[in-house]
Amino acid sequence: MATEVNPTTAPSPREKTSEFREVLRHLVRNRAAVVGLCIIGGFVLVSLFAPLFATHDPLRINLGNRLKPPSAEHFLGTDELGRDLFSRMLYGGRISLNIGVISVFIGVVIGVPIGAVSGYFGGKLDMFTQRFIDIMIAFPGILLAIVVVTVLGVGVENVMIATGIASVPIYARLVRGSVLAIKEQSYVTAAHAAGLGDMRIIFRQILPNCLAPIIVQSTFQIATSILWAAGLGFLGLGAQAPTPEWGAILSNGRAYIRTAHHVTTYPGLAILLMVLGFNLVGDGLRDALDPKTR
Amino acid sequence: MKRIVFTLVATLIVLGLVACGPQAADTAAVRDTLTIAIGAEPESLDPVKMTSAPAATVGEHVVERLIYMEEDGTLTPMLATSWSANADSTVWTFEIRQGVTFHDGAPLNAEAVRANLARFVDPEVGAAYRFLLGSVQDIQATGEYTLQITLAQPFAPILSHLSHSFIGIVSPNQISDLAADGTFEIPVGTGPYVMERWSRGDSIRMSVNADYWGPIPQIPNLVFNFIPEESARIVALETGEADAIMAVPPQDVARLQQNPDIDVVFQTTVRTIYISFNNIREPFTDQRVRHALNYAIDKQAIVDSIFEGNAFVADAPIVDAVFGHTTVGPYEFNPDRARELLAEAGFPNGFDMVLHHPTGRYPLDATVAQAVQSMLADVGVNATLETREWSAYLQFTSQPPDRAEYDSFMLGWGTVTLDADYGLFALLHTRQWNPNGNNRGFYSNPRVDELLDAARIETNPDRRRTMYHEAVDLIWDDAPWIFLYNAGQINAVRSNVQGLIHHPLENLSAWAASFR
Amino acid sequence: MLAIPVVIGVSIIVFSLVRLIPGDPARAMAGVNATPDFIEAIRVRHALDQPIPVQYARFVVRFLQGDLGNSIFSGRPVTTEIGERFPRTLILATIALVIATTLGVTAGIISATRRNSLFDNASMLVALVGVAAPVFWMALMLQLLFAVQLRMLPATGIGTIRHLVLPSITLGTASAALMARITRSSMLDVLRQDFITTARAKGLDERLVIYKHALKNALIPVVTVLGLQFGILLGGAVLTETVFAWPGVGRLLVDAILRRDYPVVQGTVMLLALLFVLINLVVDIIYAFLDPRIHYLSGRGE
């Protein structure tokens, strides 16, 4: 599920600080975005301090205490091996956030240069890259992620790499679009005239001004990666047991959906809420960064 | 644009109406179809292409073999009515059942059987299970209904090998013109049901064989549905979309038992689940370490909690229904003894190891691996879990000794011939070390090798049994594995269905079934 | 005609990628019972013992003759395998897309014209939740609700239109949510533009303004997404198809990956790639048809 962002015309570098304040002001005025920020903030905080909040060792197995419903001792009940679900969820939040952020980082690091070079230089290379990326985008990211995980093997790190690679074409296309718009701007032509090298222009002049759409897309992409990771878990290609990744907890828990539904309900809701948070913030950022809607 | 939107909305509404309409049609009709939901689709129903349990379950309703193995392991006549061997058991003579016709009308005779067996052992054809008849040297139809199989050397379990579900006999018309790599979709056999349609990915339909040589089934139509997702399979049973389902997860048993319309059926299997050490790698070369790890695992707790009682603590490297089994275990759960032994072996503080395990291959495999990990941690052994997707997992654990990069791995083995040779030889004989066979843990004991070799060609059952008992005893004491449990199987059936056969070979057979 | 090098590129990538996956088809088939003999036999039969460029050349030659080879797993021609499964996924994806478009576009329009109304807020909330729920989780929940609790719809399988309902709703939800959001924001954009103001100023009926003038222009981004979504639905039905035992091409592809059934993986991916090229083409055409500049030049928009 890829949410598309339209490249926006970017301001010149000098306006950056005031631009940032302006964006922030718009974001804070957007009630939905604030809710999203609060959700994400809450999850980040809880994940950072997971060891403080956790009531139990998330890996401590107690076969005599399996699948117990929520209680004062176990806030969210226990899982199929008698582990405390609340504590697992806390630590799992860290992992899911990590999956989201790191996979986005991978996607950006690979996708942005491809898009930038392709858009900046144009010509045959661009046409080919463009068509190729069209197809890659049409290919469902989850399928690409499945192939990458089977090549690399299962495990959280590989899930990050797989979801990251699957998001590469999205960034490449996005950045290419922005670059096309920006490279005609006066300060870029000026830089050209001043004799700056192509790479310098791309990295110093153009990319900093593509930041807005990249940030917006990344916010959405974090959400998508978390969902992809859950889907991989469902197919048995997710995190290595006993890692308490949310998608893994959810897909293992589905075996108990009829007998001890808390094992699926809470991780399901947690994923839903976190994805919702990132999408709300993404929406807010897009509006705030788009001069048309201000 | 408006028109398009209108059309869309109209379509949706119609769809909704159809969807929400009454569901009377299926339930009110006369019950002439039995639907069984299984978890996976057969790869093929051509005997030489079959490799999986679902293929066996579906296939045996259509295609029959010479000998049938009853639920208790006795071998009874099927397409062969009797058999005998010469003095040194190298030449076997089978009398083929007379008056049997294939679904296409072709008569069953010795030549038809010969053609099928010849195709099965043909290296060009490359059947995966060709090894079942690896000892066969020659197959001759010596009379219209007499078949002679000559073995290169005596092979005691040949009869149970011939009873294997994959050695099916199809119509000679179907295979006579087939190229070596040729195959067919719909097998034409002699079985109680005639296969009609294979809707790939969805279902296989068959109808009763009115000319069947045995008792003719009461239910006219039989459907096998493929529903991979466990919970969806159960839902299908509860809604009546399926009359019987295989492989019910243990955690759903209690709930299903409360449903008056559903019977839950428990059956043993021939599958034992174990964790093998890499026996040529430190520290698992030390018997004390191997013993310690066996003592460290609370097998009973795994069986009672994770499987809710629907599995059995292993008391030998083979299940008790297998010829040659003798009870030698289990290793009691004794963490103190485990720590003592580890200390004696020079590991008072335990050690680090990697435990490889499959995910989703055997029921609750990853869950068991996690439980084992935590039990090992209690005696100071820090085991890291590592899983791989099934095909990669098998590849990883098939490396020759110099390239095997594992400490231990979890695997299961079904002794489908119910003979100790199948269960012990391939797994534990020195000649079967990777990559030649299935001895992935590089176990080697010359005396065990000697016994397994001798028992293979020994024709006296009592002497054979004694040999296997000694081998089982030695293997148990050597402890090349952490002996875990024997898997159970759970099926569930709508209460109005009776007479299904829940076979320990993990087949569900419907030829004797009827609606109440 | 840049599509041709792209399709070649895709084929090379897929071809090498599947062969990078550890494990081999014989082991995936025969499991622990895969003998060295059998593994070798499968490799020879499917020419997996040949150098990869040779294998690729064979593949190309056959592909040009319309032959995608035989499935290693079932022994059947890949074209047959795909031929049986593809129509099922096509139906599922089409219905899902119809549901998604109908619901999404309708909700989007209403939301945009009644900005900040209760309907707007409620439908946008539903849309947000729709994209945020893991697909398989929602599939299981729908199955429990409609098949087990309400007994309204079959839980699994194919055959009747009723079997289509749950899987297509599951599959279509995320797309519907996305469409609703895109339609809404695109509609809001358009409604702010000059020609709408002009139209309104001319005293045209508000409904005419919205449906005739605004909608057509607002649908441009929707159409782009529509094409994209169709591709995603076609291949992305994997999870939905698994839960509902829907024997489509998505499950075929994932099963083939897990079994190392190289010919099936290659064939399916090639088919999807060709299809995506086609969809892109159609989208381009519709895009040109809807593009306001073309209309205003021809004067048809007035």
Short mmCIF file of C-alpha atoms in Angstrom, two decimals, chain B residues 88-361:
data_model
loop_
_atom_site.label_atom_id
_atom_site.label_comp_id
_atom_site.label_asym_id
_atom_site.label_seq_id
_atom_site.Cartn_x
_atom_site.Cartn_y
_atom_site.Cartn_z
CA ASP B 88 16.66 -66.77 1.05
CA SER B 89 13.89 -64.19 0.52
CA THR B 90 15.35 -62.81 -2.68
CA VAL B 91 12.54 -63.84 -5.03
CA TRP B 92 9.00 -62.80 -4.12
CA THR B 93 5.94 -64.10 -5.91
CA PHE B 94 2.65 -62.18 -5.79
CA GLU B 95 -0.75 -63.45 -6.85
CA ILE B 96 -2.67 -60.55 -8.35
CA ARG B 97 -6.37 -60.12 -7.59
CA GLN B 98 -8.57 -61.36 -10.42
CA GLY B 99 -11.68 -59.71 -11.81
CA VAL B 100 -10.57 -56.18 -10.98
CA THR B 101 -10.87 -53.49 -13.64
CA PHE B 102 -9.43 -50.01 -13.75
CA HIS B 103 -11.77 -47.03 -13.95
CA ASP B 104 -11.24 -46.97 -17.72
CA GLY B 105 -12.30 -50.61 -18.06
CA ALA B 106 -8.81 -52.03 -18.54
CA PRO B 107 -8.32 -55.29 -16.64
CA LEU B 108 -5.88 -55.55 -13.76
CA ASN B 109 -3.27 -58.23 -14.33
CA ALA B 110 0.36 -58.99 -13.56
CA GLU B 111 1.56 -57.13 -16.64
CA ALA B 112 -0.25 -53.96 -15.57
CA VAL B 113 1.39 -54.15 -12.15
CA ARG B 114 4.77 -54.86 -13.70
CA ALA B 115 4.51 -51.83 -15.94
CA ASN B 116 3.70 -49.61 -12.97
CA LEU B 117 6.49 -50.95 -10.76
CA ALA B 118 8.96 -50.76 -13.64
CA ARG B 119 8.03 -47.13 -14.14
CA PHE B 120 8.44 -46.46 -10.42
CA VAL B 121 12.00 -47.83 -10.30
CA ASP B 122 13.08 -46.40 -13.67
CA PRO B 123 15.94 -43.95 -13.01
CA GLU B 124 14.91 -41.99 -16.10
CA VAL B 125 11.49 -41.39 -14.56
CA GLY B 126 13.20 -40.24 -11.37
CA ALA B 127 10.50 -40.90 -8.75
CA ALA B 128 11.36 -39.20 -5.46
CA TYR B 129 10.54 -42.35 -3.50
CA ARG B 130 12.36 -44.73 -5.82
CA PHE B 131 14.56 -45.63 -2.85
CA LEU B 132 11.60 -47.56 -1.40
CA LEU B 133 12.26 -50.22 -4.03
CA GLY B 134 16.01 -49.66 -4.11
CA SER B 135 16.67 -53.37 -3.49
CA VAL B 136 14.59 -54.48 -6.49
CA GLN B 137 16.63 -56.01 -9.31
CA ASP B 138 14.00 -57.41 -11.62
CA ILE B 139 10.22 -57.44 -12.05
CA GLN B 140 8.54 -60.08 -14.23
CA ALA B 141 4.97 -61.01 -15.02
CA THR B 142 5.36 -64.78 -14.95
CA GLY B 143 1.68 -65.49 -15.55
CA GLU B 144 -1.53 -63.63 -16.27
CA TYR B 145 -1.95 -63.03 -12.54
CA THR B 146 1.48 -63.90 -11.17
CA LEU B 147 4.16 -61.32 -10.55
CA GLN B 148 7.72 -62.04 -9.57
CA ILE B 149 9.99 -59.50 -7.92
CA THR B 150 13.67 -60.35 -7.62
CA LEU B 151 15.82 -58.54 -5.07
CA ALA B 152 19.54 -57.95 -5.36
CA GLN B 153 19.95 -59.13 -1.77
CA PRO B 154 17.43 -60.07 0.89
CA PHE B 155 15.54 -57.02 2.13
CA ALA B 156 13.37 -57.84 5.14
CA PRO B 157 10.98 -54.87 5.02
CA ILE B 158 10.15 -55.23 1.30
CA LEU B 159 6.47 -55.98 1.97
CA SER B 160 5.88 -52.90 4.09
CA HIS B 161 7.73 -50.86 1.48
CA LEU B 162 5.34 -52.18 -1.16
CA SER B 163 2.44 -51.03 1.04
CA HIS B 164 3.64 -47.42 0.83
CA SER B 165 0.88 -45.11 -0.46
CA PHE B 166 3.06 -43.84 -3.29
CA ILE B 167 3.50 -47.25 -4.96
CA GLY B 168 0.10 -47.13 -6.61
CA ILE B 169 -1.04 -49.06 -9.64
CA VAL B 170 -2.71 -47.06 -12.44
CA SER B 171 -4.24 -48.21 -15.69
CA PRO B 172 -1.65 -49.45 -18.21
CA ASN B 173 -3.37 -47.28 -20.84
CA GLN B 174 -2.32 -44.27 -18.85
CA ILE B 175 1.39 -45.02 -18.78
CA SER B 176 2.09 -47.14 -21.85
CA ASP B 177 2.76 -44.23 -24.18
CA LEU B 178 4.17 -41.88 -21.59
CA ALA B 179 7.65 -40.45 -22.04
CA ALA B 180 10.07 -40.80 -19.13
CA ASP B 181 9.20 -37.36 -17.83
CA GLY B 182 5.54 -37.60 -18.85
CA THR B 183 2.77 -37.38 -16.31
CA PHE B 184 -1.00 -37.11 -16.02
CA GLU B 185 -3.39 -35.09 -13.97
CA ILE B 186 -6.24 -37.48 -13.24
CA PRO B 187 -5.07 -40.95 -12.24
CA VAL B 188 -7.08 -43.91 -13.45
CA GLY B 189 -6.85 -46.52 -10.71
CA THR B 190 -8.87 -49.35 -9.27
CA GLY B 191 -9.92 -47.56 -6.08
CA PRO B 192 -13.35 -47.11 -4.48
CA TYR B 193 -13.66 -43.61 -5.93
CA VAL B 194 -13.20 -42.35 -9.47
CA MET B 195 -11.50 -39.01 -9.75
CA GLU B 196 -13.48 -36.50 -11.76
CA ARG B 197 -12.14 -33.04 -11.51
CA TRP B 198 -9.16 -31.27 -10.06
CA SER B 199 -9.78 -27.60 -9.60
CA ARG B 200 -6.23 -26.50 -8.94
CA GLY B 201 -5.71 -24.68 -5.70
CA ASP B 202 -9.27 -25.34 -4.62
CA SER B 203 -10.54 -28.90 -4.61
CA ILE B 204 -10.53 -32.43 -5.98
CA ARG B 205 -13.86 -34.11 -6.71
CA MET B 206 -14.50 -37.81 -7.05
CA SER B 207 -17.51 -40.05 -7.36
CA VAL B 208 -18.10 -43.60 -6.25
CA ASN B 209 -16.75 -46.49 -8.34
CA ALA B 210 -19.86 -48.62 -8.93
CA ASP B 211 -17.69 -51.54 -10.12
CA TYR B 212 -15.39 -51.52 -7.11
CA TRP B 213 -14.06 -54.97 -6.24
CA GLY B 214 -14.51 -54.42 -2.51
CA PRO B 215 -17.41 -53.04 -0.49
CA ILE B 216 -18.88 -50.14 -2.47
CA PRO B 217 -18.80 -46.84 -0.53
CA GLN B 218 -22.15 -45.48 0.63
CA ILE B 219 -21.46 -41.82 -0.04
CA PRO B 220 -21.71 -41.10 -3.78
CA ASN B 221 -19.47 -38.03 -3.97
CA LEU B 222 -16.27 -37.11 -2.22
CA VAL B 223 -14.62 -33.69 -2.25
CA PHE B 224 -11.25 -32.70 -0.84
CA ASN B 225 -10.91 -28.97 -0.22
CA PHE B 226 -7.56 -27.29 0.32
CA ILE B 227 -7.67 -24.68 3.07
CA PRO B 228 -4.16 -23.70 4.16
CA GLU B 229 -5.08 -21.41 7.05
CA GLU B 230 -5.77 -23.40 10.23
CA SER B 231 -8.43 -21.13 11.62
CA ALA B 232 -10.23 -20.99 8.27
CA ARG B 233 -10.30 -24.78 8.19
CA ILE B 234 -11.99 -24.86 11.57
CA VAL B 235 -14.45 -22.19 10.51
CA ALA B 236 -15.32 -24.30 7.46
CA LEU B 237 -16.10 -27.25 9.73
CA GLU B 238 -18.19 -25.15 12.10
CA THR B 239 -20.24 -23.66 9.29
CA GLY B 240 -20.71 -27.06 7.68
CA GLU B 241 -18.76 -26.14 4.54
CA ALA B 242 -16.60 -29.13 5.42
CA ASP B 243 -17.74 -32.41 7.00
CA ALA B 244 -14.31 -33.32 8.28
CA ILE B 245 -11.02 -31.50 8.68
CA MET B 246 -7.49 -32.71 9.30
CA ALA B 247 -4.82 -31.26 11.57
CA VAL B 248 -6.83 -29.44 14.21
CA PRO B 249 -4.49 -27.38 16.38
CA PRO B 250 -4.48 -28.65 20.00
CA GLN B 251 -5.56 -25.30 21.41
CA ASP B 252 -8.91 -25.51 19.61
CA VAL B 253 -9.79 -28.99 20.85
CA ALA B 254 -11.53 -27.98 24.07
CA ARG B 255 -13.71 -25.44 22.29
CA LEU B 256 -14.66 -27.82 19.47
CA GLN B 257 -15.51 -30.54 21.98
CA GLN B 258 -18.19 -28.27 23.41
CA ASN B 259 -19.88 -28.11 20.03
CA PRO B 260 -22.54 -30.86 19.97
CA ASP B 261 -22.35 -31.05 16.17
CA ILE B 262 -18.65 -31.84 16.10
CA ASP B 263 -16.64 -34.87 17.16
CA VAL B 264 -12.93 -34.50 17.80
CA VAL B 265 -10.86 -37.57 16.94
CA PHE B 266 -7.41 -38.27 18.35
CA GLN B 267 -5.00 -40.64 16.69
CA THR B 268 -1.34 -41.43 17.09
CA THR B 269 1.13 -40.89 14.29
CA VAL B 270 4.38 -42.58 13.35
CA ARG B 271 6.25 -39.28 13.56
CA THR B 272 8.83 -38.59 16.22
CA ILE B 273 10.20 -35.10 16.79
CA TYR B 274 13.76 -34.69 17.99
CA ILE B 275 16.60 -32.24 18.26
CA SER B 276 19.74 -33.76 16.83
CA PHE B 277 23.17 -32.68 17.96
CA ASN B 278 26.01 -32.29 15.55
CA ASN B 279 27.72 -35.29 17.13
CA ILE B 280 31.14 -34.55 15.65
CA ARG B 281 31.25 -30.99 16.95
CA GLU B 282 32.41 -29.85 20.38
CA PRO B 283 30.99 -30.06 23.00
CA PHE B 284 28.42 -32.54 21.68
CA THR B 285 31.12 -35.17 21.17
CA ASP B 286 30.91 -35.67 24.95
CA GLN B 287 28.22 -38.14 25.93
CA ARG B 288 27.81 -36.42 29.32
CA VAL B 289 26.82 -33.20 27.55
CA ARG B 290 24.30 -35.02 25.37
CA HIS B 291 22.85 -36.75 28.42
CA ALA B 292 22.74 -33.48 30.35
CA LEU B 293 20.71 -31.77 27.65
CA ASN B 294 18.27 -34.68 27.57
CA TYR B 295 17.82 -34.41 31.34
CA ALA B 296 17.35 -30.65 31.07
CA ILE B 297 14.22 -30.79 28.96
CA ASP B 298 10.83 -31.25 30.59
CA LYS B 299 9.23 -33.25 27.81
CA GLN B 300 6.09 -33.90 29.81
CA ALA B 301 5.50 -30.18 30.33
CA ILE B 302 5.85 -29.56 26.58
CA VAL B 303 3.36 -32.32 25.82
CA ASP B 304 0.92 -31.29 28.54
CA SER B 305 0.94 -27.56 28.00
CA ILE B 306 1.87 -26.73 24.43
CA PHE B 307 0.11 -29.79 22.98
CA GLU B 308 -2.52 -29.92 25.71
CA GLY B 309 -1.86 -33.62 26.10
CA ASN B 310 -2.10 -34.46 22.40
CA ALA B 311 1.43 -35.78 21.92
CA PHE B 312 3.49 -38.46 23.65
CA VAL B 313 6.87 -38.20 25.35
CA ALA B 314 9.32 -40.22 23.25
CA ASP B 315 10.54 -43.40 24.93
CA ALA B 316 12.72 -44.57 22.01
CA PRO B 317 14.06 -43.12 18.76
CA ILE B 318 11.04 -44.69 16.97
CA VAL B 319 7.35 -44.70 17.93
CA ASP B 320 5.98 -47.74 19.73
CA ALA B 321 3.87 -48.99 16.81
CA VAL B 322 7.03 -49.63 14.79
CA PHE B 323 8.38 -53.17 14.45
CA GLY B 324 11.56 -53.31 16.52
CA HIS B 325 10.52 -50.73 19.09
CA THR B 326 11.37 -51.27 22.71
CA THR B 327 10.81 -48.86 25.57
CA VAL B 328 14.14 -47.50 26.75
CA GLY B 329 13.22 -44.04 28.02
CA PRO B 330 12.33 -41.36 28.58
CA TYR B 331 15.16 -39.45 30.16
CA GLU B 332 13.59 -38.06 33.30
CA PHE B 333 13.37 -34.27 33.67
CA ASN B 334 16.17 -33.60 36.14
CA PRO B 335 17.87 -30.20 35.85
CA ASP B 336 20.13 -30.93 38.82
CA ARG B 337 21.47 -34.05 37.17
CA ALA B 338 21.92 -32.01 33.98
CA ARG B 339 23.99 -29.38 35.79
CA GLU B 340 26.08 -32.09 37.47
CA LEU B 341 26.82 -33.76 34.16
CA LEU B 342 27.69 -30.44 32.55
CA ALA B 343 30.07 -29.70 35.42
CA GLU B 344 31.68 -33.13 35.04
CA ALA B 345 32.12 -32.47 31.34
CA GLY B 346 33.91 -29.24 32.15
CA PHE B 347 31.03 -26.79 31.70
CA PRO B 348 30.03 -25.78 35.24
CA ASN B 349 28.68 -22.53 33.80
CA GLY B 350 27.13 -24.06 30.73
CA PHE B 351 27.98 -22.95 27.21
CA ASP B 352 26.55 -21.17 24.17
CA MET B 353 24.98 -23.03 21.29
CA VAL B 354 22.71 -22.43 18.33
CA LEU B 355 19.48 -24.37 17.98
CA HIS B 356 18.10 -24.42 14.44
CA HIS B 357 14.41 -25.06 14.03
CA PRO B 358 11.76 -25.00 11.31
CA THR B 359 8.73 -22.72 11.57
CA GLY B 360 5.30 -24.01 10.65
CA ARG B 361 6.54 -27.35 9.30
#
